[in-house]
């Protein structure tokens, strides 16, 4: 962002620490695949000629599984542009507007949406930014990296819009203690469903049952046979599966679905770091059990965000939603936080605190 200084007053400067992608990633992402740059300087005012742009001070950055796919060299374009080696890593975050050339935003506004992994960002495409309503200022701003941001909205769309749940149905959620899974489980309980989740540690399993109100949960790493574990938890089968992991778990679920079941495919984190994805063998169940299995891109449903926000804020203020964050302090710790997401180190929504205001 060093070029932002053209045509603004001298003296209005700040250092701008940022995180770059060093090389395309193959296999598991490592901290060495990223680089912290500390020698950049920015001017704290929009440069001339940047009408409709925003200058942001980034406060919180979100670590999300989809980011891993953007770090690989793709054979064909994906639904989000890949991150090129030498460029700033980007993802969802919460920011304060320092200067605005856009009529919809004013200096002092808080926004959430796609930003750079840096302390200050110049945003020229504001379509992926959303103004944080004033009436939610009594709710932590960091919640817009998760509960009130993309992960929370993903949980809402994937559960309500894709699965059309009904009271009393049997719901299974993989990666259930993560940013999306913990919310899907609570939405399902609020509907009167029977809810089971899986996670990768005994600590997380206990959280699902004691903090998030799941009816049952199990540690998939301790199960010799995932199909047996699912049959134990769902002797009558599964109506709704919220898919976050893929691989062997998906295969086991397909054999344990009920007739006319629904599978909402949100992600497949177990596959993102593999050179060769695992095959799925039980797809015939889609036919014989008349199962609907659907993937979705949450931003295709952005018109429903106000409806989602109204519902969830009501739940928050009524004490009906519990939300857990895992915060890393300082942008210099962002690479470790992202790596930890794929190693199962986080408990709750993983985010990075860049600045408190």
mmCIF file of C-alpha atoms in Angstrom:
data_model
loop_
_atom_site.group_PDB
_atom_site.id
_atom_site.type_symbol
_atom_site.label_atom_id
_atom_site.label_comp_id
_atom_site.label_asym_id
_atom_site.label_seq_id
_atom_site.Cartn_x
_atom_site.Cartn_y
_atom_site.Cartn_z
ATOM 1 C CA UNK A 1 0.000 0.000 0.000
ATOM 2 C CA UNK A 2 2.981 2.310 -0.165
ATOM 3 C CA UNK A 3 1.650 4.096 -3.270
ATOM 4 C CA UNK A 4 -1.289 5.479 -1.290
ATOM 5 C CA UNK A 5 0.762 8.534 -0.416
ATOM 6 C CA UNK A 6 0.320 10.285 -3.761
ATOM 7 C CA UNK A 7 -1.339 13.661 -3.298
ATOM 8 C CA UNK A 8 -1.931 13.615 0.483
ATOM 9 C CA UNK A 9 -0.434 15.644 3.269
ATOM 10 C CA UNK A 10 2.952 14.677 4.602
ATOM 11 C CA UNK A 11 3.064 13.554 8.222
ATOM 12 C CA UNK A 12 -0.159 11.551 8.216
ATOM 13 C CA UNK A 13 1.708 8.262 8.075
ATOM 14 C CA UNK A 14 1.738 4.927 9.872
ATOM 15 C CA UNK A 15 3.633 1.687 9.615
ATOM 16 C CA UNK A 16 1.702 -1.092 7.901
ATOM 17 C CA UNK A 17 2.635 -4.600 8.938
ATOM 18 C CA UNK A 18 1.275 -7.164 6.474
ATOM 19 C CA UNK A 19 1.246 -10.896 5.734
ATOM 20 C CA UNK A 20 2.257 -12.088 2.252
ATOM 21 C CA UNK A 21 2.023 -15.499 0.610
ATOM 22 C CA UNK A 22 5.607 -16.521 -0.187
ATOM 23 C CA UNK A 23 4.958 -19.528 -2.412
ATOM 24 C CA UNK A 24 2.089 -21.610 -3.689
ATOM 25 C CA UNK A 25 1.203 -24.204 -1.057
ATOM 26 C CA UNK A 26 1.330 -27.950 -1.600
ATOM 27 C CA UNK A 27 0.087 -30.200 1.197
ATOM 28 C CA UNK A 28 -0.448 -28.692 4.624
ATOM 29 C CA UNK A 29 0.039 -24.949 4.851
ATOM 30 C CA UNK A 30 2.995 -23.987 7.066
ATOM 31 C CA UNK A 31 4.052 -20.726 8.656
ATOM 32 C CA UNK A 32 7.047 -20.723 6.304
ATOM 33 C CA UNK A 33 4.635 -20.382 3.367
ATOM 34 C CA UNK A 34 3.845 -16.881 4.624
ATOM 35 C CA UNK A 35 5.985 -13.833 5.306
ATOM 36 C CA UNK A 36 5.538 -10.870 7.655
ATOM 37 C CA UNK A 37 6.564 -7.557 6.071
ATOM 38 C CA UNK A 38 7.181 -4.684 8.481
ATOM 39 C CA UNK A 39 8.873 -1.997 6.372
ATOM 40 C CA UNK A 40 5.782 -0.607 4.601
ATOM 41 C CA UNK A 41 4.406 2.883 5.305
ATOM 42 C CA UNK A 42 0.910 4.157 4.534
ATOM 43 C CA UNK A 43 -0.699 7.582 4.455
ATOM 44 C CA UNK A 44 -3.832 7.793 6.566
ATOM 45 C CA UNK A 45 -5.869 9.599 3.933
ATOM 46 C CA UNK A 46 -7.225 8.538 0.556
ATOM 47 C CA UNK A 47 -4.997 9.553 -2.346
ATOM 48 C CA UNK A 48 -6.295 11.739 -5.137
ATOM 49 C CA UNK A 49 -8.166 9.917 -7.865
ATOM 50 C CA UNK A 50 -9.535 7.152 -5.609
ATOM 51 C CA UNK A 51 -13.233 8.026 -5.743
ATOM 52 C CA UNK A 52 -15.516 5.335 -4.288
ATOM 53 C CA UNK A 53 -12.578 3.796 -2.407
ATOM 54 C CA UNK A 54 -12.174 3.255 1.342
ATOM 55 C CA UNK A 55 -9.141 3.440 3.608
ATOM 56 C CA UNK A 56 -9.585 0.930 6.419
ATOM 57 C CA UNK A 57 -7.907 0.255 9.724
ATOM 58 C CA UNK A 58 -8.223 -3.499 10.202
ATOM 59 C CA UNK A 59 -9.237 -4.594 13.690
ATOM 60 C CA UNK A 60 -9.954 -8.332 13.432
ATOM 61 C CA UNK A 61 -9.034 -10.900 10.783
ATOM 62 C CA UNK A 62 -10.874 -14.171 10.280
ATOM 63 C CA UNK A 63 -9.071 -17.500 9.755
ATOM 64 C CA UNK A 64 -11.272 -19.726 7.583
ATOM 65 C CA UNK A 65 -10.741 -23.143 5.956
ATOM 66 C CA UNK A 66 -11.591 -21.920 2.427
ATOM 67 C CA UNK A 67 -8.440 -19.766 2.489
ATOM 68 C CA UNK A 68 -6.266 -22.855 2.041
ATOM 69 C CA UNK A 69 -7.679 -23.452 -1.461
ATOM 70 C CA UNK A 70 -6.722 -19.920 -2.508
ATOM 71 C CA UNK A 71 -3.070 -20.617 -1.718
ATOM 72 C CA UNK A 72 -2.644 -23.365 -4.328
ATOM 73 C CA UNK A 73 -1.890 -22.963 -8.000
ATOM 74 C CA UNK A 74 -5.216 -23.713 -9.654
ATOM 75 C CA UNK A 75 -5.578 -25.425 -13.029
ATOM 76 C CA UNK A 76 -8.739 -23.427 -13.662
ATOM 77 C CA UNK A 77 -10.285 -20.367 -12.012
ATOM 78 C CA UNK A 78 -12.243 -20.963 -8.809
ATOM 79 C CA UNK A 79 -15.203 -19.092 -7.390
ATOM 80 C CA UNK A 80 -12.734 -16.787 -5.597
ATOM 81 C CA UNK A 81 -9.490 -15.528 -7.156
ATOM 82 C CA UNK A 82 -6.376 -17.329 -5.950
ATOM 83 C CA UNK A 83 -3.777 -15.514 -3.846
ATOM 84 C CA UNK A 84 -0.603 -15.058 -5.899
ATOM 85 C CA UNK A 85 2.863 -15.539 -4.380
ATOM 86 C CA UNK A 86 4.229 -12.192 -3.227
ATOM 87 C CA UNK A 87 0.769 -10.696 -2.702
ATOM 88 C CA UNK A 88 -1.111 -9.900 0.498
ATOM 89 C CA UNK A 89 -3.221 -12.671 1.955
ATOM 90 C CA UNK A 90 -6.854 -11.656 2.022
ATOM 91 C CA UNK A 91 -9.891 -12.843 3.885
ATOM 92 C CA UNK A 92 -12.835 -11.681 5.914
ATOM 93 C CA UNK A 93 -12.292 -9.148 8.669
ATOM 94 C CA UNK A 94 -13.710 -6.287 10.706
ATOM 95 C CA UNK A 95 -12.403 -2.769 10.089
ATOM 96 C CA UNK A 96 -12.945 0.899 10.873
ATOM 97 C CA UNK A 97 -13.240 3.387 8.009
ATOM 98 C CA UNK A 98 -10.508 6.032 8.273
ATOM 99 C CA UNK A 99 -11.334 7.873 5.048
ATOM 100 C CA UNK A 100 -14.065 7.385 2.466
ATOM 101 C CA UNK A 101 -14.641 8.413 -1.117
ATOM 102 C CA UNK A 102 -17.833 6.347 -1.273
ATOM 103 C CA UNK A 103 -21.255 7.850 -0.601
ATOM 104 C CA UNK A 104 -22.444 4.780 1.334
ATOM 105 C CA UNK A 105 -19.623 4.914 3.897
ATOM 106 C CA UNK A 106 -18.331 7.593 6.260
ATOM 107 C CA UNK A 107 -15.159 7.951 8.303
ATOM 108 C CA UNK A 108 -15.780 6.268 11.635
ATOM 109 C CA UNK A 109 -18.091 3.565 10.250
ATOM 110 C CA UNK A 110 -17.345 -0.032 11.155
ATOM 111 C CA UNK A 111 -17.509 -2.615 8.369
ATOM 112 C CA UNK A 112 -17.042 -6.339 7.865
ATOM 113 C CA UNK A 113 -16.119 -8.136 4.672
ATOM 114 C CA UNK A 114 -13.090 -8.990 2.555
ATOM 115 C CA UNK A 115 -9.915 -7.106 3.422
ATOM 116 C CA UNK A 116 -6.158 -7.623 3.372
ATOM 117 C CA UNK A 117 -4.067 -9.277 6.062
ATOM 118 C CA UNK A 118 -2.430 -5.988 6.984
ATOM 119 C CA UNK A 119 -2.928 -3.206 9.482
ATOM 120 C CA UNK A 120 -4.367 -0.769 6.906
ATOM 121 C CA UNK A 121 -6.094 -1.550 3.613
ATOM 122 C CA UNK A 122 -7.072 0.527 0.596
ATOM 123 C CA UNK A 123 -10.277 -1.029 -0.759
ATOM 124 C CA UNK A 124 -11.356 -0.056 -4.266
ATOM 125 C CA UNK A 125 -14.041 -2.740 -4.662
ATOM 126 C CA UNK A 126 -16.534 -2.146 -1.862
ATOM 127 C CA UNK A 127 -19.118 -4.700 -3.016
ATOM 128 C CA UNK A 128 -17.783 -7.237 -0.529
ATOM 129 C CA UNK A 129 -17.985 -4.866 2.456
ATOM 130 C CA UNK A 130 -20.991 -4.509 4.747
ATOM 131 C CA UNK A 131 -21.633 -1.648 7.140
ATOM 132 C CA UNK A 132 -22.105 -2.779 10.733
ATOM 133 C CA UNK A 133 -25.449 -1.412 11.989
ATOM 134 C CA UNK A 134 -25.370 1.055 14.855
ATOM 135 C CA UNK A 135 -28.021 -0.930 16.725
ATOM 136 C CA UNK A 136 -25.533 -3.806 17.237
ATOM 137 C CA UNK A 137 -22.832 -1.715 18.928
ATOM 138 C CA UNK A 138 -23.485 -3.439 22.267
ATOM 139 C CA UNK A 139 -22.339 -6.712 20.668
ATOM 140 C CA UNK A 140 -18.559 -7.361 20.358
ATOM 141 C CA UNK A 141 -17.223 -6.235 16.974
ATOM 142 C CA UNK A 142 -15.209 -9.445 16.737
ATOM 143 C CA UNK A 143 -18.499 -11.361 16.352
ATOM 144 C CA UNK A 144 -18.601 -10.060 12.773
ATOM 145 C CA UNK A 145 -15.695 -12.378 11.927
ATOM 146 C CA UNK A 146 -17.913 -15.294 12.911
ATOM 147 C CA UNK A 147 -21.335 -15.346 14.512
ATOM 148 C CA UNK A 148 -22.628 -12.230 12.704
ATOM 149 C CA UNK A 149 -20.309 -12.483 9.697
ATOM 150 C CA UNK A 150 -19.587 -15.003 6.970
ATOM 151 C CA UNK A 151 -19.413 -18.173 9.176
ATOM 152 C CA UNK A 152 -22.662 -17.385 10.986
ATOM 153 C CA UNK A 153 -24.443 -16.531 7.751
ATOM 154 C CA UNK A 154 -23.031 -19.747 6.247
ATOM 155 C CA UNK A 155 -24.539 -21.755 9.102
ATOM 156 C CA UNK A 156 -27.881 -20.034 8.562
ATOM 157 C CA UNK A 157 -27.974 -20.569 4.790
ATOM 158 C CA UNK A 158 -26.667 -24.129 4.864
ATOM 159 C CA UNK A 159 -29.087 -25.232 7.574
ATOM 160 C CA UNK A 160 -32.305 -23.317 6.958
ATOM 161 C CA UNK A 161 -32.184 -22.626 3.214
ATOM 162 C CA UNK A 162 -30.498 -25.791 1.952
ATOM 163 C CA UNK A 163 -31.864 -28.364 4.412
ATOM 164 C CA UNK A 164 -35.372 -27.039 5.216
ATOM 165 C CA UNK A 165 -35.295 -28.559 8.724
ATOM 166 C CA UNK A 166 -38.329 -29.723 10.670
ATOM 167 C CA UNK A 167 -38.875 -30.063 14.405
ATOM 168 C CA UNK A 168 -37.872 -33.478 15.733
ATOM 169 C CA UNK A 169 -35.458 -34.361 12.926
ATOM 170 C CA UNK A 170 -32.084 -36.020 13.517
ATOM 171 C CA UNK A 171 -29.164 -33.704 12.698
ATOM 172 C CA UNK A 172 -25.464 -34.575 12.444
ATOM 173 C CA UNK A 173 -22.682 -31.974 12.144
ATOM 174 C CA UNK A 174 -19.010 -32.620 11.412
ATOM 175 C CA UNK A 175 -16.288 -30.218 12.621
ATOM 176 C CA UNK A 176 -19.000 -29.227 15.055
ATOM 177 C CA UNK A 177 -16.913 -27.105 17.426
ATOM 178 C CA UNK A 178 -15.706 -24.777 14.665
ATOM 179 C CA UNK A 179 -17.085 -21.371 13.746
ATOM 180 C CA UNK A 180 -19.878 -22.760 11.551
ATOM 181 C CA UNK A 181 -20.597 -26.078 13.245
ATOM 182 C CA UNK A 182 -21.181 -24.699 16.736
ATOM 183 C CA UNK A 183 -23.889 -22.414 15.323
ATOM 184 C CA UNK A 184 -25.596 -25.018 13.131
ATOM 185 C CA UNK A 185 -25.960 -27.213 16.202
ATOM 186 C CA UNK A 186 -27.545 -24.438 18.223
ATOM 187 C CA UNK A 187 -29.883 -23.428 15.380
ATOM 188 C CA UNK A 188 -30.986 -27.070 15.180
ATOM 189 C CA UNK A 189 -31.590 -27.308 18.929
ATOM 190 C CA UNK A 190 -33.632 -24.089 18.847
ATOM 191 C CA UNK A 191 -35.816 -25.797 16.209
ATOM 192 C CA UNK A 192 -36.355 -28.815 18.431
ATOM 193 C CA UNK A 193 -34.087 -31.230 16.549
ATOM 194 C CA UNK A 194 -31.959 -34.035 17.994
ATOM 195 C CA UNK A 195 -28.332 -32.951 17.413
ATOM 196 C CA UNK A 196 -25.044 -34.853 17.410
ATOM 197 C CA UNK A 197 -21.638 -33.424 16.523
ATOM 198 C CA UNK A 198 -18.142 -34.718 16.033
ATOM 199 C CA UNK A 199 -14.802 -33.092 16.837
ATOM 200 C CA UNK A 200 -11.140 -34.038 17.093
ATOM 201 C CA UNK A 201 -10.495 -33.922 20.843
ATOM 202 C CA UNK A 202 -12.198 -34.909 24.073
ATOM 203 C CA UNK A 203 -12.102 -31.260 25.176
ATOM 204 C CA UNK A 204 -14.075 -30.194 22.117
ATOM 205 C CA UNK A 205 -16.542 -33.052 22.519
ATOM 206 C CA UNK A 206 -17.242 -31.947 26.080
ATOM 207 C CA UNK A 207 -17.744 -28.361 24.881
ATOM 208 C CA UNK A 208 -20.318 -29.500 22.344
ATOM 209 C CA UNK A 209 -22.369 -31.199 25.038
ATOM 210 C CA UNK A 210 -21.882 -28.874 28.013
ATOM 211 C CA UNK A 211 -21.571 -25.437 26.388
ATOM 212 C CA UNK A 212 -23.386 -25.656 23.046
ATOM 213 C CA UNK A 213 -26.184 -27.979 24.153
ATOM 214 C CA UNK A 214 -25.674 -30.857 21.689
ATOM 215 C CA UNK A 215 -27.526 -34.038 22.643
ATOM 216 C CA UNK A 216 -24.425 -36.133 21.998
ATOM 217 C CA UNK A 217 -20.957 -35.903 20.446
ATOM 218 C CA UNK A 218 -17.962 -38.105 19.761
ATOM 219 C CA UNK A 219 -14.230 -37.818 19.095
ATOM 220 C CA UNK A 220 -13.784 -39.175 15.578
ATOM 221 C CA UNK A 221 -10.080 -39.831 16.224
ATOM 222 C CA UNK A 222 -10.994 -42.431 18.857
ATOM 223 C CA UNK A 223 -13.498 -44.325 16.714
ATOM 224 C CA UNK A 224 -12.269 -47.440 14.927
ATOM 225 C CA UNK A 225 -15.318 -47.458 12.664
ATOM 226 C CA UNK A 226 -17.137 -44.206 11.894
ATOM 227 C CA UNK A 227 -20.168 -46.073 10.605
ATOM 228 C CA UNK A 228 -20.541 -47.901 13.920
ATOM 229 C CA UNK A 229 -20.188 -44.610 15.806
ATOM 230 C CA UNK A 230 -22.942 -43.028 13.725
ATOM 231 C CA UNK A 231 -25.241 -46.037 14.165
ATOM 232 C CA UNK A 232 -24.675 -45.770 17.928
ATOM 233 C CA UNK A 233 -25.668 -42.100 17.945
ATOM 234 C CA UNK A 234 -28.424 -42.420 15.338
ATOM 235 C CA UNK A 235 -30.015 -45.886 15.588
ATOM 236 C CA UNK A 236 -32.885 -44.643 13.394
ATOM 237 C CA UNK A 237 -30.607 -42.815 10.938
ATOM 238 C CA UNK A 238 -29.793 -39.186 10.051
ATOM 239 C CA UNK A 239 -32.226 -36.712 8.481
ATOM 240 C CA UNK A 240 -29.801 -33.809 8.016
ATOM 241 C CA UNK A 241 -26.033 -33.874 7.681
ATOM 242 C CA UNK A 242 -24.152 -30.579 7.721
ATOM 243 C CA UNK A 243 -20.952 -31.465 5.879
ATOM 244 C CA UNK A 244 -17.716 -29.726 6.840
ATOM 245 C CA UNK A 245 -15.029 -32.397 6.432
ATOM 246 C CA UNK A 246 -15.563 -34.791 3.506
ATOM 247 C CA UNK A 247 -13.623 -38.035 3.052
ATOM 248 C CA UNK A 248 -14.300 -41.041 5.253
ATOM 249 C CA UNK A 249 -16.848 -39.182 7.368
ATOM 250 C CA UNK A 250 -19.015 -38.380 4.347
ATOM 251 C CA UNK A 251 -18.791 -41.995 3.195
ATOM 252 C CA UNK A 252 -19.923 -43.257 6.593
ATOM 253 C CA UNK A 253 -22.772 -40.738 6.763
ATOM 254 C CA UNK A 254 -24.143 -41.764 3.355
ATOM 255 C CA UNK A 255 -24.747 -45.274 4.693
ATOM 256 C CA UNK A 256 -26.517 -43.931 7.776
ATOM 257 C CA UNK A 257 -28.889 -41.433 6.168
ATOM 258 C CA UNK A 258 -32.656 -41.851 6.347
ATOM 259 C CA UNK A 259 -34.938 -41.812 3.333
ATOM 260 C CA UNK A 260 -35.391 -38.286 1.949
ATOM 261 C CA UNK A 261 -32.453 -37.014 3.984
ATOM 262 C CA UNK A 262 -30.632 -33.781 3.147
ATOM 263 C CA UNK A 263 -26.904 -33.124 3.063
ATOM 264 C CA UNK A 264 -25.695 -29.515 3.062
ATOM 265 C CA UNK A 265 -22.146 -29.427 1.691
ATOM 266 C CA UNK A 266 -20.441 -26.453 3.322
ATOM 267 C CA UNK A 267 -16.804 -27.580 3.186
ATOM 268 C CA UNK A 268 -14.392 -30.504 3.130
ATOM 269 C CA UNK A 269 -11.526 -29.503 5.379
ATOM 270 C CA UNK A 270 -10.070 -33.032 5.516
ATOM 271 C CA UNK A 271 -9.355 -32.809 1.775
ATOM 272 C CA UNK A 272 -7.852 -29.338 1.396
ATOM 273 C CA UNK A 273 -4.285 -30.346 2.220
ATOM 274 C CA UNK A 274 -4.213 -33.627 0.265
ATOM 275 C CA UNK A 275 -2.380 -33.968 -3.022
ATOM 276 C CA UNK A 276 -5.006 -36.514 -4.124
ATOM 277 C CA UNK A 277 -8.515 -36.217 -2.617
ATOM 278 C CA UNK A 278 -10.083 -39.339 -1.127
ATOM 279 C CA UNK A 279 -12.760 -41.159 -3.088
ATOM 280 C CA UNK A 280 -16.364 -41.599 -1.958
ATOM 281 C CA UNK A 281 -17.862 -45.077 -2.354
ATOM 282 C CA UNK A 282 -21.389 -44.978 -0.935
ATOM 283 C CA UNK A 283 -22.993 -42.578 -3.415
ATOM 284 C CA UNK A 284 -25.596 -45.176 -4.472
ATOM 285 C CA UNK A 285 -27.440 -44.215 -1.270
ATOM 286 C CA UNK A 286 -28.301 -40.890 -2.895
ATOM 287 C CA UNK A 287 -30.511 -42.845 -5.283
ATOM 288 C CA UNK A 288 -31.906 -45.614 -3.118
ATOM 289 C CA UNK A 289 -32.679 -43.326 -0.159
ATOM 290 C CA UNK A 290 -33.670 -40.334 -2.323
ATOM 291 C CA UNK A 291 -31.149 -38.117 -0.552
ATOM 292 C CA UNK A 292 -30.678 -34.487 -1.573
ATOM 293 C CA UNK A 293 -26.997 -33.445 -1.423
ATOM 294 C CA UNK A 294 -26.284 -29.827 -2.290
ATOM 295 C CA UNK A 295 -23.293 -27.517 -2.171
ATOM 296 C CA UNK A 296 -23.729 -23.769 -1.821
ATOM 297 C CA UNK A 297 -21.854 -20.470 -1.959
ATOM 298 C CA UNK A 298 -23.015 -18.261 0.863
ATOM 299 C CA UNK A 299 -22.647 -14.963 -0.992
ATOM 300 C CA UNK A 300 -25.284 -16.115 -3.492
ATOM 301 C CA UNK A 301 -27.743 -15.649 -0.621
ATOM 302 C CA UNK A 302 -26.607 -12.187 0.456
ATOM 303 C CA UNK A 303 -30.149 -10.829 0.009
ATOM 304 C CA UNK A 304 -31.108 -12.889 3.088
ATOM 305 C CA UNK A 305 -28.440 -11.351 5.338
ATOM 306 C CA UNK A 306 -30.795 -8.774 6.964
ATOM 307 C CA UNK A 307 -33.240 -11.573 7.842
ATOM 308 C CA UNK A 308 -30.387 -13.617 9.325
ATOM 309 C CA UNK A 309 -29.045 -10.645 11.303
ATOM 310 C CA UNK A 310 -32.443 -9.885 12.805
ATOM 311 C CA UNK A 311 -32.892 -13.501 13.910
ATOM 312 C CA UNK A 312 -29.435 -13.986 15.408
ATOM 313 C CA UNK A 313 -29.310 -10.662 17.260
ATOM 314 C CA UNK A 314 -32.605 -11.617 18.884
ATOM 315 C CA UNK A 315 -31.066 -14.928 19.961
ATOM 316 C CA UNK A 316 -27.921 -13.214 21.283
ATOM 317 C CA UNK A 317 -29.813 -10.631 23.318
ATOM 318 C CA UNK A 318 -32.142 -13.326 24.629
ATOM 319 C CA UNK A 319 -29.198 -15.450 25.788
ATOM 320 C CA UNK A 320 -30.226 -18.297 23.493
ATOM 321 C CA UNK A 321 -26.940 -18.513 21.544
ATOM 322 C CA UNK A 322 -23.544 -19.378 23.015
ATOM 323 C CA UNK A 323 -20.512 -18.375 20.980
ATOM 324 C CA UNK A 324 -16.870 -19.260 21.528
ATOM 325 C CA UNK A 325 -13.882 -17.419 20.028
ATOM 326 C CA UNK A 326 -10.194 -18.364 19.895
ATOM 327 C CA UNK A 327 -8.203 -15.129 19.578
ATOM 328 C CA UNK A 328 -4.577 -14.721 18.495
ATOM 329 C CA UNK A 329 -3.140 -11.324 19.456
ATOM 330 C CA UNK A 330 -1.140 -9.375 16.851
ATOM 331 C CA UNK A 331 -0.975 -9.674 13.074
ATOM 332 C CA UNK A 332 2.485 -11.248 13.412
ATOM 333 C CA UNK A 333 0.703 -14.299 14.887
ATOM 334 C CA UNK A 334 -1.766 -14.598 11.999
ATOM 335 C CA UNK A 335 0.233 -17.279 10.104
ATOM 336 C CA UNK A 336 0.391 -19.523 13.186
ATOM 337 C CA UNK A 337 -3.326 -19.041 13.786
ATOM 338 C CA UNK A 338 -4.194 -20.075 10.227
ATOM 339 C CA UNK A 339 -1.902 -23.108 10.365
ATOM 340 C CA UNK A 340 -3.455 -24.125 13.699
ATOM 341 C CA UNK A 341 -6.897 -24.177 12.099
ATOM 342 C CA UNK A 342 -5.849 -27.181 9.984
ATOM 343 C CA UNK A 343 -4.124 -28.889 12.917
ATOM 344 C CA UNK A 344 -7.185 -28.701 15.134
ATOM 345 C CA UNK A 345 -5.536 -26.376 17.662
ATOM 346 C CA UNK A 346 -8.338 -23.823 17.779
ATOM 347 C CA UNK A 347 -11.290 -24.117 20.142
ATOM 348 C CA UNK A 348 -14.118 -22.062 18.664
ATOM 349 C CA UNK A 349 -13.916 -19.398 15.992
ATOM 350 C CA UNK A 350 -10.260 -18.634 15.134
ATOM 351 C CA UNK A 351 -9.533 -14.956 14.618
ATOM 352 C CA UNK A 352 -6.627 -12.543 14.843
ATOM 353 C CA UNK A 353 -6.779 -9.317 16.829
ATOM 354 C CA UNK A 354 -4.888 -6.679 14.815
ATOM 355 C CA UNK A 355 -6.003 -3.661 16.859
ATOM 356 C CA UNK A 356 -8.665 -3.075 19.493
ATOM 357 C CA UNK A 357 -9.844 0.143 17.760
#
